[in-house]
Tab-separated table of N, CA, C and O in Angstrom:
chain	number	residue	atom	x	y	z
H	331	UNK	N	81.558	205.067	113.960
H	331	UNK	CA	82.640	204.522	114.738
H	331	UNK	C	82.098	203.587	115.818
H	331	UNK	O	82.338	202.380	115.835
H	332	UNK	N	81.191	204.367	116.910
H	332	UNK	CA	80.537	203.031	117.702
H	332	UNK	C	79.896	201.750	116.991
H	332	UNK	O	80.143	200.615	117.397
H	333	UNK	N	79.109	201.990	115.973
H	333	UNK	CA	78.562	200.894	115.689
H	333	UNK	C	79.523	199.916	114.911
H	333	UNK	O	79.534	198.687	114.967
H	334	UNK	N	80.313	200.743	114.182
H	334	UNK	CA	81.470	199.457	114.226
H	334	UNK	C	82.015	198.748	115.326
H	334	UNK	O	82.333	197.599	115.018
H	335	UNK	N	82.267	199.113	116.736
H	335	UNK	CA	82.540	198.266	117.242
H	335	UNK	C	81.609	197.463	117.894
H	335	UNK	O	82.078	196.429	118.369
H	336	UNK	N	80.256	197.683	118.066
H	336	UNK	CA	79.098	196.699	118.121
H	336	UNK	C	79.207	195.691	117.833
H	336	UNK	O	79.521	194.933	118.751
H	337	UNK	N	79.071	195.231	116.799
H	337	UNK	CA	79.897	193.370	116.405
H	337	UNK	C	80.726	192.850	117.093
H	337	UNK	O	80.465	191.790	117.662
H	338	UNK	N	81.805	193.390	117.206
H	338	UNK	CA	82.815	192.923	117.810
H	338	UNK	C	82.478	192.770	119.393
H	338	UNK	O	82.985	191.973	120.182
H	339	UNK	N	81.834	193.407	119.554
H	339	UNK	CA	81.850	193.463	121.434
H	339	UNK	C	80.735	192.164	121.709
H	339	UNK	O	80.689	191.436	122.701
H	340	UNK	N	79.725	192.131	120.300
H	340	UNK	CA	78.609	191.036	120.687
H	340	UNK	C	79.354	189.807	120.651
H	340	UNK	O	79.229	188.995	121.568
H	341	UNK	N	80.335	189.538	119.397
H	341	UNK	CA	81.153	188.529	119.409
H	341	UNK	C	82.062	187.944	120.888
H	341	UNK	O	82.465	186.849	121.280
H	342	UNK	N	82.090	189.046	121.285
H	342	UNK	CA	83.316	188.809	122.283
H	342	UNK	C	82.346	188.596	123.315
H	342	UNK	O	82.854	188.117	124.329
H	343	UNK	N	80.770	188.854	123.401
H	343	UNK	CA	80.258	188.593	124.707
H	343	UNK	C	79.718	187.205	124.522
H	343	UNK	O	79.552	186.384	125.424
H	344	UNK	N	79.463	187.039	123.235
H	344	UNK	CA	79.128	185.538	122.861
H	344	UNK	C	79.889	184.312	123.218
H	344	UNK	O	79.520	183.252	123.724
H	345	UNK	N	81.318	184.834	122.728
H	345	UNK	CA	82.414	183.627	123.316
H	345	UNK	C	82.380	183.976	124.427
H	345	UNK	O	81.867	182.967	124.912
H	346	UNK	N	82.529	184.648	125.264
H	346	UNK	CA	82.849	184.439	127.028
H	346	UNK	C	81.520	183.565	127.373
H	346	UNK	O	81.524	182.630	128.174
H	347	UNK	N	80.555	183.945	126.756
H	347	UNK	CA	79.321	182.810	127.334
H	347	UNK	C	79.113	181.574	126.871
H	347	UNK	O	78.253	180.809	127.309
H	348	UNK	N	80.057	181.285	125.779
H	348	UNK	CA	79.799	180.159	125.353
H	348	UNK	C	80.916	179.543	126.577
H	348	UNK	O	80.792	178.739	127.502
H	349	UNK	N	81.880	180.250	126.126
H	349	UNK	CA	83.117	179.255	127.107
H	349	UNK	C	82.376	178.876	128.889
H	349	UNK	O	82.254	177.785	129.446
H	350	UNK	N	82.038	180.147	129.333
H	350	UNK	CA	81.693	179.872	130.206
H	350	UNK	C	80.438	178.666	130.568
H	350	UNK	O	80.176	178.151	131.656
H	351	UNK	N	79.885	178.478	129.408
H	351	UNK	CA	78.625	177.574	129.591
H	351	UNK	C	79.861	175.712	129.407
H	351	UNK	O	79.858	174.867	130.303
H	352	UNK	N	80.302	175.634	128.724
H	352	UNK	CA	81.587	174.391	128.275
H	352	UNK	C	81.733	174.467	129.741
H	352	UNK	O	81.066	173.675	130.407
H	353	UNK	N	82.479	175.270	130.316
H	353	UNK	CA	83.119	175.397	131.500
H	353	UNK	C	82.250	174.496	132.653
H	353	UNK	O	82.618	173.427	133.139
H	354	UNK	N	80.942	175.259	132.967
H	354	UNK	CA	79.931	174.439	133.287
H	354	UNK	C	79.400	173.205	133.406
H	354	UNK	O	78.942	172.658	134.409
H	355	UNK	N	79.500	172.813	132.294
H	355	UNK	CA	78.970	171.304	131.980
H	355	UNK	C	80.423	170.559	132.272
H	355	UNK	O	80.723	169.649	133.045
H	356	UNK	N	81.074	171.212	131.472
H	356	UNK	CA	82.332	169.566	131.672
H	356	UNK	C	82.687	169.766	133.384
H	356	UNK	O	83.137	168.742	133.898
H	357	UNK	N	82.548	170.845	134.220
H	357	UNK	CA	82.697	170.622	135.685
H	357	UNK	C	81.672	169.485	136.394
H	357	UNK	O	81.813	168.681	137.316
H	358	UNK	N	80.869	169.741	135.732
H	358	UNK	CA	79.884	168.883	136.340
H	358	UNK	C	79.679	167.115	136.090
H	358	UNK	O	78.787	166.320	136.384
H	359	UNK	N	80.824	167.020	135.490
H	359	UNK	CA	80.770	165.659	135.301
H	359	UNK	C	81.781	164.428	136.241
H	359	UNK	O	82.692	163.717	135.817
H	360	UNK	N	81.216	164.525	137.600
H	360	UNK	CA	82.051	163.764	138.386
H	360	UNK	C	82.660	162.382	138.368
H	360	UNK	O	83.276	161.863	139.299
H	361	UNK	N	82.371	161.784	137.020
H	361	UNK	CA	83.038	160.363	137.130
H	361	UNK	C	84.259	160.067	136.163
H	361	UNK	O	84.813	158.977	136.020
H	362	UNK	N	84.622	161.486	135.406
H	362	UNK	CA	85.568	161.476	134.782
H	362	UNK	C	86.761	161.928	135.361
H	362	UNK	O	86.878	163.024	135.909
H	363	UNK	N	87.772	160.973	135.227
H	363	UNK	CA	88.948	160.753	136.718
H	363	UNK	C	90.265	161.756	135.871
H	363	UNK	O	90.658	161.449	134.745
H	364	UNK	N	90.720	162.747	136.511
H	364	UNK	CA	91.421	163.844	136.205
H	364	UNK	C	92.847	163.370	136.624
H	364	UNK	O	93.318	163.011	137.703
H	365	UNK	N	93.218	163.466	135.706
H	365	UNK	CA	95.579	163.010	136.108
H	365	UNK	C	95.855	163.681	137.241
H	365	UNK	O	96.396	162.970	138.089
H	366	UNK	N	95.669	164.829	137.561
H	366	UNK	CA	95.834	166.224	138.424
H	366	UNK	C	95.280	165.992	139.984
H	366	UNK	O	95.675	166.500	141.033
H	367	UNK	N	94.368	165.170	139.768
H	367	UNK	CA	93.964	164.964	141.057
H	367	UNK	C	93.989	164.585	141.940
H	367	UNK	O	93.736	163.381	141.922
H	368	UNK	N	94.267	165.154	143.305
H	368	UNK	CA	94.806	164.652	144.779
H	368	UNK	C	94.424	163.755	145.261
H	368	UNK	O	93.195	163.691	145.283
H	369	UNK	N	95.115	162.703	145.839
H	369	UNK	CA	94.452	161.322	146.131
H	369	UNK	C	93.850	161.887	147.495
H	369	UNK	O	94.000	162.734	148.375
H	370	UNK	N	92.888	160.586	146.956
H	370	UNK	CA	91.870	160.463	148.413
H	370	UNK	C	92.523	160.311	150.098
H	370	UNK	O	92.478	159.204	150.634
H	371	UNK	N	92.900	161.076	150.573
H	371	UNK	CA	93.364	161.126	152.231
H	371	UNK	C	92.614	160.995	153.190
H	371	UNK	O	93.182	161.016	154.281
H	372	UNK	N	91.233	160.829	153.194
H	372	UNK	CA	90.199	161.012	153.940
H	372	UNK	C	90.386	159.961	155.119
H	372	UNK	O	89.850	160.221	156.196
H	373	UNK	N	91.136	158.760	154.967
H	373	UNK	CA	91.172	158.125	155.794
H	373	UNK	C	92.326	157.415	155.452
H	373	UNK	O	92.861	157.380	154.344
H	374	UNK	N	92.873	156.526	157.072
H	374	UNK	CA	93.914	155.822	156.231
H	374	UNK	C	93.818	154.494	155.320
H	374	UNK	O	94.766	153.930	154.772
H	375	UNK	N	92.464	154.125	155.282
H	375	UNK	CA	91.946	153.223	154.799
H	375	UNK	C	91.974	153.710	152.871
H	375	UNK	O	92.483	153.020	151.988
H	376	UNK	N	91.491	154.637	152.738
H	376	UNK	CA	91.310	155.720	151.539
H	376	UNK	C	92.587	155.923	150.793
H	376	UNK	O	92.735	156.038	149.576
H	377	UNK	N	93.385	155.943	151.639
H	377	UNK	CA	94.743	156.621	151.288
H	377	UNK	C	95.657	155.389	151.047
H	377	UNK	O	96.594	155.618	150.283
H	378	UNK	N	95.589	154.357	151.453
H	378	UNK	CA	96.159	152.972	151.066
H	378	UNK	C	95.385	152.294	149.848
H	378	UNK	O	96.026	151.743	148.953
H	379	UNK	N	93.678	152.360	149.830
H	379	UNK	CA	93.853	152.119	148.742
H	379	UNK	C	94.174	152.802	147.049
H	379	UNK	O	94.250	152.377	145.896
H	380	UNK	N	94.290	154.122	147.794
H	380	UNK	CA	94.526	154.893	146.289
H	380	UNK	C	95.923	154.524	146.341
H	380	UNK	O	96.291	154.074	145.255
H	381	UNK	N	96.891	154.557	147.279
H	381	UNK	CA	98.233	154.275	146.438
H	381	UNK	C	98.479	152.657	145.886
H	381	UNK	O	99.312	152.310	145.049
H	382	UNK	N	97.727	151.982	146.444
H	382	UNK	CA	97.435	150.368	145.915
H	382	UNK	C	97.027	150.296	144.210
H	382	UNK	O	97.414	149.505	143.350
H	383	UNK	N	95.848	151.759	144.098
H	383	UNK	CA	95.287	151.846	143.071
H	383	UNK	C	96.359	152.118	141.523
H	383	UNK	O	96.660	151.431	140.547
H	384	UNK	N	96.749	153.870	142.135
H	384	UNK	CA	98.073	154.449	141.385
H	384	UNK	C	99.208	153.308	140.984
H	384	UNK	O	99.732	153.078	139.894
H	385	UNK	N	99.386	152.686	142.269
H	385	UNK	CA	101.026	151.804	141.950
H	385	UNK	C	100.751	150.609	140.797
H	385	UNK	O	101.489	150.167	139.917
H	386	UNK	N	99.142	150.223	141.242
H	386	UNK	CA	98.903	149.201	139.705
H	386	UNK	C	98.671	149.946	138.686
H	386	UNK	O	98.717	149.348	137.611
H	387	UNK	N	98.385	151.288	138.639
H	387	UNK	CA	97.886	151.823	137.233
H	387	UNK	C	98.933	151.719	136.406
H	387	UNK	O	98.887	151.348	135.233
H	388	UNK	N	100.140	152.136	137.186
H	388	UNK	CA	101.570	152.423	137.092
H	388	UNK	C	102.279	151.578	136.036
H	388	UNK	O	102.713	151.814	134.908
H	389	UNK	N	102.215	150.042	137.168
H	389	UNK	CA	102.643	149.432	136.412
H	389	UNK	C	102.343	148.595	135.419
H	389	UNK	O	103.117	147.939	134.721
H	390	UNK	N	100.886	148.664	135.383
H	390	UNK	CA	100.115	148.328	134.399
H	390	UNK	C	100.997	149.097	132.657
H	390	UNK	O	101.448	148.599	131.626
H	391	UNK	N	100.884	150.100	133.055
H	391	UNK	CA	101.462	151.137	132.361
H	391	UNK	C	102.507	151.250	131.836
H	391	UNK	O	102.548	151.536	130.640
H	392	UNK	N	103.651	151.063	132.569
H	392	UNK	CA	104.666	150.589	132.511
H	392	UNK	C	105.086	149.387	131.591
H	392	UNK	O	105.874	149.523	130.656
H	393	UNK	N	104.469	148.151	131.948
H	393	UNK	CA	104.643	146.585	131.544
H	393	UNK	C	104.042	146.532	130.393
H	393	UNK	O	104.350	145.570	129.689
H	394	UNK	N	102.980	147.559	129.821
H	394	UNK	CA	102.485	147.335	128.468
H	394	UNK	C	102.890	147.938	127.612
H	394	UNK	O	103.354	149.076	127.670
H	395	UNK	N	102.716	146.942	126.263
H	395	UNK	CA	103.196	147.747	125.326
H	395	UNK	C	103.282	148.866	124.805
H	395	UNK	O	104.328	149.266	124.292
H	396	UNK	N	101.934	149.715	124.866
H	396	UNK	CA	101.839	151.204	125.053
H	396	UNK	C	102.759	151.472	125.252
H	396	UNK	O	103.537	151.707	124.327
H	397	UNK	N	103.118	151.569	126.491
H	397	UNK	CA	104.117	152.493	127.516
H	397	UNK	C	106.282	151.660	126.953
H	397	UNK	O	107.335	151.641	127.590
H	398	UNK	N	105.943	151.220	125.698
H	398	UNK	CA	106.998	150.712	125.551
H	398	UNK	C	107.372	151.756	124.167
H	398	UNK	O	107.227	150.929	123.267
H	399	UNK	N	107.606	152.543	123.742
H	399	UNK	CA	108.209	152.952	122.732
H	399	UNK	C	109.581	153.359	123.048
H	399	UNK	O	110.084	153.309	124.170
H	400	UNK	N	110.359	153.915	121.579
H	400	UNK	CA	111.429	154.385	121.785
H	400	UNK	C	111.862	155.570	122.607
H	400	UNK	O	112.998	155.667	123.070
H	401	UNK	N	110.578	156.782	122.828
H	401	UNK	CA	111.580	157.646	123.436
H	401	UNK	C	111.017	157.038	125.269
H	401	UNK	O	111.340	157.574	126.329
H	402	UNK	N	110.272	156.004	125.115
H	402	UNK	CA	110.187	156.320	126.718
H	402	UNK	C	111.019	155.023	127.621
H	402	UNK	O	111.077	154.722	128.813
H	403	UNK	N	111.676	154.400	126.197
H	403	UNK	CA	112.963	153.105	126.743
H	403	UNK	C	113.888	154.023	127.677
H	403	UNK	O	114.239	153.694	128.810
H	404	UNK	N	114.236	155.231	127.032
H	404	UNK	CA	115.010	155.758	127.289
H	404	UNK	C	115.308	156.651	128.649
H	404	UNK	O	116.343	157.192	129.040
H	405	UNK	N	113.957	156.581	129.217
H	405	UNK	CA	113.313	157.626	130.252
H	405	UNK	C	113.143	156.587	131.563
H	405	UNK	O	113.021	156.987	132.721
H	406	UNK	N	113.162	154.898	131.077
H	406	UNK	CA	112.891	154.093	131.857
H	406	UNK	C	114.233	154.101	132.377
H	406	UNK	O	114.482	154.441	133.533
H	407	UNK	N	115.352	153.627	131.306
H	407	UNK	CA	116.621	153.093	131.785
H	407	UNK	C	117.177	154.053	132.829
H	407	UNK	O	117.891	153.756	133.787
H	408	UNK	N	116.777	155.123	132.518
H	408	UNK	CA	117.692	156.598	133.349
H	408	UNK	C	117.124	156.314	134.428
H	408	UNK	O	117.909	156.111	135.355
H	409	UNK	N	115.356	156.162	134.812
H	409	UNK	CA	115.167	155.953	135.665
H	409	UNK	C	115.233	154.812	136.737
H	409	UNK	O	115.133	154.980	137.952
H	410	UNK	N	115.435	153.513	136.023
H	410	UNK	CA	115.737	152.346	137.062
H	410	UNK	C	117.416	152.494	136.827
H	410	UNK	O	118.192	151.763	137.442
Protein backbone atom coordinates (compact mmCIF):
# COMPACT_ATOMS: atom_id res chain seq x y z
CA UNK A 1 0.00 0.00 0.00
CA UNK A 2 2.77 2.64 0.87
CA UNK A 3 4.83 1.93 -1.92
CA UNK A 4 2.09 2.38 -4.15
CA UNK A 5 1.74 5.65 -3.23
CA UNK A 6 5.52 6.44 -3.65
CA UNK A 7 5.17 7.33 -7.36
CA UNK A 8 2.64 9.38 -7.01
CA UNK A 9 4.00 11.57 -4.23
CA UNK A 10 7.52 11.68 -6.36
CA UNK A 11 5.38 12.84 -9.27
CA UNK A 12 3.65 15.38 -7.38
CA UNK A 13 7.01 16.61 -5.80
CA UNK A 14 8.46 16.78 -9.25
CA UNK A 15 5.73 19.07 -10.66
CA UNK A 16 5.69 21.51 -7.71
CA UNK A 17 9.48 21.87 -8.54
CA UNK A 18 9.27 22.08 -11.87
CA UNK A 19 6.50 24.76 -11.67
CA UNK A 20 8.20 26.40 -9.14
CA UNK A 21 11.55 26.58 -11.10
CA UNK A 22 9.14 28.21 -14.58
CA UNK A 23 7.92 30.43 -11.87
CA UNK A 24 11.46 31.59 -11.26
CA UNK A 25 12.84 32.26 -14.44
CA UNK A 26 9.90 33.89 -16.20
CA UNK A 27 9.92 36.39 -12.87
CA UNK A 28 13.09 37.26 -13.60
CA UNK A 29 12.74 38.63 -16.81
CA UNK A 30 12.33 42.42 -16.40
CA UNK A 31 11.89 43.76 -19.88
CA UNK A 32 8.87 41.92 -20.68
CA UNK A 33 6.03 44.64 -20.24
CA UNK A 34 2.93 42.98 -18.35
CA UNK A 35 -0.94 44.42 -19.33
CA UNK A 36 -1.51 44.30 -15.40
CA UNK A 37 0.95 46.61 -14.58
CA UNK A 38 0.74 49.83 -12.52
CA UNK A 39 1.96 52.78 -14.21
CA UNK A 40 4.96 54.41 -13.25
CA UNK A 41 3.94 57.27 -10.42
CA UNK A 42 7.28 57.87 -9.21
CA UNK A 43 7.19 61.26 -10.33
CA UNK A 44 5.07 63.64 -12.01
CA UNK A 45 7.30 63.65 -14.79
CA UNK A 46 6.93 59.51 -14.89
CA UNK A 47 3.39 59.60 -14.58
CA UNK A 48 2.73 61.98 -17.63
CA UNK A 49 4.79 60.17 -19.61
CA UNK A 50 3.22 56.80 -19.07
CA UNK A 51 -0.22 58.18 -19.70
CA UNK A 52 1.27 59.95 -22.99
CA UNK A 53 2.63 56.37 -23.50
CA UNK A 54 -0.84 54.19 -22.75
CA UNK A 55 -3.08 56.93 -24.63
CA UNK A 56 -0.82 56.29 -27.92
CA UNK A 57 -0.73 52.58 -27.39
CA UNK A 58 -4.44 53.00 -27.27
CA UNK A 59 -4.97 54.55 -30.08
CA UNK A 60 -2.59 53.07 -32.03
CA UNK A 61 -4.76 50.16 -31.25
CA UNK A 62 -7.73 51.37 -31.79
CA UNK A 63 -7.03 53.05 -35.49
CA UNK A 64 -5.54 49.74 -36.71
CA UNK A 65 -6.78 47.27 -38.43
CA UNK A 66 -6.21 44.65 -35.85
CA UNK A 67 -8.31 46.30 -33.45
CA UNK A 68 -11.03 46.58 -36.26
CA UNK A 69 -13.07 43.37 -36.40
CA UNK A 70 -16.62 42.57 -36.11
CA UNK A 71 -17.19 41.89 -32.56
CA UNK A 72 -15.09 44.85 -31.41
CA UNK A 73 -17.12 47.48 -34.06
CA UNK A 74 -19.56 46.79 -31.81
CA UNK A 75 -17.87 47.50 -28.38
CA UNK A 76 -16.50 50.75 -30.05
CA UNK A 77 -19.92 52.20 -31.12
CA UNK A 78 -21.44 51.53 -27.50
CA UNK A 79 -18.53 53.07 -26.36
CA UNK A 80 -18.14 56.45 -28.29
Amino acid sequence: MQSERLPLKMAVLALVALTSLVGIVLGQEPEVRRPLEPPDTSSPRATLQTLLRLTREGYGYWSSPKGRTYNNLAERTAVA
